[in-house]
Coordinates of N, CA and C in Angstrom, one line a residue:
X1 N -0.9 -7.3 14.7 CA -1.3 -7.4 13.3 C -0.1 -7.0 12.4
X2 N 0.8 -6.0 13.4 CA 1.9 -5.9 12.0 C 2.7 -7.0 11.5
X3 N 2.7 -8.2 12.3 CA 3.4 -9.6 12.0 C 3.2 -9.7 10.8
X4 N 1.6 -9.9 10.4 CA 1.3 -10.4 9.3 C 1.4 -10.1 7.7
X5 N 2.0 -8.4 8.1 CA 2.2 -8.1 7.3 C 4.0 -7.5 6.7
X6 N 4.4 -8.3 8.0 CA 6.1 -8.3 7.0 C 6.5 -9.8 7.3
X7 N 5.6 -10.3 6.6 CA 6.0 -11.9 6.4 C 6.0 -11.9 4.8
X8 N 6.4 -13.0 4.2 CA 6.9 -13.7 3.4 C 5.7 -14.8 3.1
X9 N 4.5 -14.2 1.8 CA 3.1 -15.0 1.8 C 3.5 -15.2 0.2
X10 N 2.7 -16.5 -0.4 CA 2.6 -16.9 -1.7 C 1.2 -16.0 -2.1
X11 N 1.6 -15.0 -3.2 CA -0.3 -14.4 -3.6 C -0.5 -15.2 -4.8
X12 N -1.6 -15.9 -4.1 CA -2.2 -16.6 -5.2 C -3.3 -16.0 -6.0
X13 N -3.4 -14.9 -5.5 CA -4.4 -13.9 -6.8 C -3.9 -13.4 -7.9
X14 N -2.8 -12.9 -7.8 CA -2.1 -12.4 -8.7 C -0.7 -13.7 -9.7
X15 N -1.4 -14.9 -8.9 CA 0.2 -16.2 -9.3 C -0.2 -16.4 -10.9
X16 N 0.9 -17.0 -11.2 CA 1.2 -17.1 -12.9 C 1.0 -19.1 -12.7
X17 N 2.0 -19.2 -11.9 CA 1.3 -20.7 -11.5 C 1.2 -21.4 -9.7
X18 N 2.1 -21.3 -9.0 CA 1.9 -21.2 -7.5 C 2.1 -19.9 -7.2
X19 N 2.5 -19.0 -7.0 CA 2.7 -17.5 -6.5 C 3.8 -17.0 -5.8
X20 N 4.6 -17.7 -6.0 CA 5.9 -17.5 -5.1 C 6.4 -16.0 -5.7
X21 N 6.6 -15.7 -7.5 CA 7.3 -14.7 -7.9 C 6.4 -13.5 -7.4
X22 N 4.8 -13.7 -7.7 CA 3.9 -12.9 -7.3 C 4.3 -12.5 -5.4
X23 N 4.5 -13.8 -5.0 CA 4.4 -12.9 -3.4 C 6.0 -12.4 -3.5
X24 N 6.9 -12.4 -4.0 CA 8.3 -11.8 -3.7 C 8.0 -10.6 -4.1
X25 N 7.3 -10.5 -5.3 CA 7.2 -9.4 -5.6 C 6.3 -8.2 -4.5
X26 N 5.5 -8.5 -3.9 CA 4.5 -8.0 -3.1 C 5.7 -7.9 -1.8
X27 N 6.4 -8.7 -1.5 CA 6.9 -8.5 -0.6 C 8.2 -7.6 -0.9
X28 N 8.5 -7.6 -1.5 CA 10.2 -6.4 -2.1 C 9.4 -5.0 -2.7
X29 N 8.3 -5.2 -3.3 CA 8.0 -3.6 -4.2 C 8.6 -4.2 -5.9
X30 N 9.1 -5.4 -6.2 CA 9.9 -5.2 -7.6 C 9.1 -6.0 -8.1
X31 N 8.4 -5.4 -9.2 CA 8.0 -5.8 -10.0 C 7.8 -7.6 -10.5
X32 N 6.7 -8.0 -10.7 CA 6.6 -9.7 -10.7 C 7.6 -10.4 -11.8
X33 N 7.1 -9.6 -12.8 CA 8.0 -10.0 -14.4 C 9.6 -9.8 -14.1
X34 N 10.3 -9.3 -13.1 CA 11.6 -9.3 -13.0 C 12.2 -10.5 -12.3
X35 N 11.1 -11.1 -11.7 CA 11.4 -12.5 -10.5 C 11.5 -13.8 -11.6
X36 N 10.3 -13.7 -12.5 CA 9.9 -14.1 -13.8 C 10.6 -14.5 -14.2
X37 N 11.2 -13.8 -14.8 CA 12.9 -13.7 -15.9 C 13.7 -14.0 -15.4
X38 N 14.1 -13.9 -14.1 CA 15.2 -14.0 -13.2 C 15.5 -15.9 -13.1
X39 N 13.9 -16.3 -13.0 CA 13.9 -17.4 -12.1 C 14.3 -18.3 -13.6
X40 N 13.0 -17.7 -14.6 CA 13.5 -18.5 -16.2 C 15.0 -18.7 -16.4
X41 N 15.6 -17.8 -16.5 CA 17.1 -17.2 -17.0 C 17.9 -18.5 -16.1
X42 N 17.6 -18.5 -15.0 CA 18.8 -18.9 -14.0 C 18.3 -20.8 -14.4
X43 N 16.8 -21.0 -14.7 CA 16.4 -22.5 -15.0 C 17.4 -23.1 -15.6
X44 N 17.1 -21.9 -16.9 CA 17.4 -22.8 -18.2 C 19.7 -23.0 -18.0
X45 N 19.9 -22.0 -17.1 CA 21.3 -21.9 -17.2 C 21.7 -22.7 -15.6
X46 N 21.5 -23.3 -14.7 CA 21.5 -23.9 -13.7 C 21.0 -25.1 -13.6
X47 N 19.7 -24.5 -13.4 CA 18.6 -25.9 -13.1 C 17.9 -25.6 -11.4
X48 N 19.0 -25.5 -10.7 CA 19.0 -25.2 -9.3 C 17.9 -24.3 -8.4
X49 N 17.5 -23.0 -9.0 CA 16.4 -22.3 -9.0 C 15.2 -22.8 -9.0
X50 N 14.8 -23.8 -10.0 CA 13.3 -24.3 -10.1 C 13.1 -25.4 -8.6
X51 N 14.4 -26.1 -8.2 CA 14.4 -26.7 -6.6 C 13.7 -25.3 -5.9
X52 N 14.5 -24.6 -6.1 CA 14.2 -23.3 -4.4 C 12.5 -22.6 -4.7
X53 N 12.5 -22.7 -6.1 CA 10.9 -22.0 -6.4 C 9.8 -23.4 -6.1
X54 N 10.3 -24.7 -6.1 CA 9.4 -25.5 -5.9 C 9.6 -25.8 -4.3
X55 N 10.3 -25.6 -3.7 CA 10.4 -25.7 -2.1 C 9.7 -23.9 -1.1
X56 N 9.7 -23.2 -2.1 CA 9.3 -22.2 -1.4 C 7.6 -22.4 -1.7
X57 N 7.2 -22.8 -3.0 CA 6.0 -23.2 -3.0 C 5.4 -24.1 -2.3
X58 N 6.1 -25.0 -1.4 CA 5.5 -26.4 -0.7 C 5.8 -25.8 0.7
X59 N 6.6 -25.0 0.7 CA 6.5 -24.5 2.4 C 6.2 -22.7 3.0
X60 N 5.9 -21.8 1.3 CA 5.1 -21.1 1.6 C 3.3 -20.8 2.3
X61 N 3.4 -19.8 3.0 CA 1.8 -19.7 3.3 C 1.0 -19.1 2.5
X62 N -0.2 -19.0 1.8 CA -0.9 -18.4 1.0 C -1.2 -17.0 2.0
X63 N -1.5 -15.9 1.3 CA -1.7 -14.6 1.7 C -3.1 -14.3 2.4
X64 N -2.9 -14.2 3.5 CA -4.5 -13.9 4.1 C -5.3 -13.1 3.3
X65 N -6.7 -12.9 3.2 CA -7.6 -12.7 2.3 C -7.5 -11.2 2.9
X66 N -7.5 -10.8 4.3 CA -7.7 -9.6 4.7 C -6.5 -9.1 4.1
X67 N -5.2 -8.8 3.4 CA -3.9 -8.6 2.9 C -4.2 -8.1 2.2
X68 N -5.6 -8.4 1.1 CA -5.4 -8.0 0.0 C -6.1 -6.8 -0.6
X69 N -5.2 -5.8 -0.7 CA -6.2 -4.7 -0.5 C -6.1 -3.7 -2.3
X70 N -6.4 -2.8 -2.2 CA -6.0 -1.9 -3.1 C -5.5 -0.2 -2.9
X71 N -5.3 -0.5 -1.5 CA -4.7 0.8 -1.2 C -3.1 0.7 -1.5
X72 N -2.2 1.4 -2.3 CA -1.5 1.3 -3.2 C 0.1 2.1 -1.9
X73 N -0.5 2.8 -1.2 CA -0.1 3.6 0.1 C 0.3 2.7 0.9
X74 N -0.8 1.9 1.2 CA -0.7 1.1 2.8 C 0.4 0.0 2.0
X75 N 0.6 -0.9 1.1 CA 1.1 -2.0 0.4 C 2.4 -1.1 0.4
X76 N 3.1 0.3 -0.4 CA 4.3 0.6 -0.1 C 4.9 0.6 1.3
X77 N 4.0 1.2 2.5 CA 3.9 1.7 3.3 C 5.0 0.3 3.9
X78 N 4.2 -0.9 4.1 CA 4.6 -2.2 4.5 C 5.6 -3.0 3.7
X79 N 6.1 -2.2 2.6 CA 7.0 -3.0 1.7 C 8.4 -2.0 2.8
X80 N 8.0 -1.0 3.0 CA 9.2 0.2 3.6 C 9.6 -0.5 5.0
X81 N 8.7 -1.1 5.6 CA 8.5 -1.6 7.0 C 9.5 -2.9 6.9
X82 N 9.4 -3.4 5.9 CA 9.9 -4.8 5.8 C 11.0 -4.6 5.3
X83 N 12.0 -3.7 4.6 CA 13.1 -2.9 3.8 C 13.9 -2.6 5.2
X84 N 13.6 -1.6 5.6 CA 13.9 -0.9 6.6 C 12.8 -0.6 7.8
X85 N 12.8 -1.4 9.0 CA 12.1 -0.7 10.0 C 12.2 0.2 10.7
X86 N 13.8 0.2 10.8 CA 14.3 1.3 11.5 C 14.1 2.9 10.8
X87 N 14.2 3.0 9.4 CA 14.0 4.1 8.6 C 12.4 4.0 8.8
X88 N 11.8 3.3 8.7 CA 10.2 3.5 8.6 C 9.9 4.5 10.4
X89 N 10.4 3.8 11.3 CA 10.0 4.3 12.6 C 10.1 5.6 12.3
X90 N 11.7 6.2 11.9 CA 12.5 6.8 11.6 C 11.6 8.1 11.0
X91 N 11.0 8.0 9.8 CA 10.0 8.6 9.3 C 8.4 8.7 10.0
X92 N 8.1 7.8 10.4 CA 6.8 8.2 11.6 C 7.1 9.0 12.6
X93 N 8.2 9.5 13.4 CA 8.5 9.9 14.3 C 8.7 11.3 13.9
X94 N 8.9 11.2 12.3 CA 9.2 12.8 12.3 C 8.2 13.4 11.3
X95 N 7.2 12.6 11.0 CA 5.6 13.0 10.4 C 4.9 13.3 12.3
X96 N 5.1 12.5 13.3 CA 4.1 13.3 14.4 C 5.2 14.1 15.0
X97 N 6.3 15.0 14.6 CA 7.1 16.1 15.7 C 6.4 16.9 14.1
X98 N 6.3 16.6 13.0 CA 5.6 17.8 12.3 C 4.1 18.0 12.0
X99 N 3.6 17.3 12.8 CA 2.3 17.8 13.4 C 2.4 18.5 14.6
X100 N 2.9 18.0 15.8 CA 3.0 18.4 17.1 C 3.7 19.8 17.0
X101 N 3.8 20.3 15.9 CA 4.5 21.1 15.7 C 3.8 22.4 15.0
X102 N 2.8 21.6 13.9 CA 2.0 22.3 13.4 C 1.1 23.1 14.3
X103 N 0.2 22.0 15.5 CA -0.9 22.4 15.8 C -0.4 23.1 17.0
X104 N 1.1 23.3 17.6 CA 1.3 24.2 18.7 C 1.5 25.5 17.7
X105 N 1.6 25.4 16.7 CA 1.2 27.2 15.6 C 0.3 27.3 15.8
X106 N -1.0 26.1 15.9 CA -2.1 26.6 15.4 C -2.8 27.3 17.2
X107 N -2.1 26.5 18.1 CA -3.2 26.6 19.5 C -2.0 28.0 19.8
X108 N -0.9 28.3 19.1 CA -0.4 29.8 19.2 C -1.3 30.9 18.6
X109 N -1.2 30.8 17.5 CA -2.3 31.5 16.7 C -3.6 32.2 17.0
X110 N -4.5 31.4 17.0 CA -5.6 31.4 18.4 C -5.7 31.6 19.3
X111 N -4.5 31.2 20.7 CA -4.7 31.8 22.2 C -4.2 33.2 21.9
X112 N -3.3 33.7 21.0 CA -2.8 34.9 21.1 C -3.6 35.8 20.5
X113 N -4.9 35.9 19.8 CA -5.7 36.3 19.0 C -6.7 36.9 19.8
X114 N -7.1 35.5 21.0 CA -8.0 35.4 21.6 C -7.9 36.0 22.8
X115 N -8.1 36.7 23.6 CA -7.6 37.2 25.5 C -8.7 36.4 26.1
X116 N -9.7 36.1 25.9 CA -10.9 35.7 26.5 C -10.4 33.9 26.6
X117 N -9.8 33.1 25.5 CA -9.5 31.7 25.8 C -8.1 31.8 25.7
X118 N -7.3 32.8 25.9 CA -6.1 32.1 26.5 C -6.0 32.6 28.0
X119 N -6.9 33.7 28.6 CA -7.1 33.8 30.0 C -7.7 32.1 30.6
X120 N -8.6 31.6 30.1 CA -9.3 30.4 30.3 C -8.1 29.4 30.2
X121 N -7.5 29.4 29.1 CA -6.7 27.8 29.0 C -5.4 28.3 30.2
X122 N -5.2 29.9 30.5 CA -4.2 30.1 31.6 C -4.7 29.4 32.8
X123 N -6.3 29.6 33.6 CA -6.4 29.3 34.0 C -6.5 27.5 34.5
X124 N -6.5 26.8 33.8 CA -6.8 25.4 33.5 C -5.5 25.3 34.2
X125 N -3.9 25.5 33.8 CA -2.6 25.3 34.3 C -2.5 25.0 35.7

């Protein structure tokens, strides 16, 4: 499933007219109105841009309906994945050593509290 979500999709929920600026934007984190301007600006002074926005629109995919969410978390979460994967692992790995970390406080805490379940969890060894 994670394929689907560091691809490169047209959102046509949010498109102004095919959705290309809309999906860069969904796909980078930067704001739609910046792709907007970018793409206007470079038209009117090139020309060349309006080819690559009309070829990305004829051979982009529209965004699966399951994609579209409003968890504001999971959408950064997957813009970080797509940025950097290796930083994203990078940071999962060290959110579960600071759990794994947390809850050996916590099963300290408790067996040492306890003589009755840390005799028991001795015994289990």
């Amino acid at each position: 499933m994670a394929g689907t979500h560091t691809k490169f999709y047209l959102d046509k929920q949010n498109a102004k007219w095919k959705g290309v600026c809309s999906g860069l934007a969904d796909y980078t984190g930067i704001d739609a109105i910046w792709f907007r301007l970018g793409l206007i600006a470079l038209t009117i002074g090139q020309g060349w841009p309006a080819i690559l926005y009309i070829a990305a629109a004829w051979m982009g995919n529209p965004k699966p309906v399951h994609l579209y969410t409003d968890d504001r978390q999971d959408q950064k979460f997957w813009q970080g994945v797509r940025q950097s994967p290796a930083r994203t692992t990078r940071d999962i790995r060290s959110r579960f050593r600071e759990i794994d970390h947390r809850l050996a406080e916590m099963e300290t805490y408790y067996v040492s509290n306890n003589k009755q379940l840390a005799d028991e969890i001795e015994s289990l060894r």
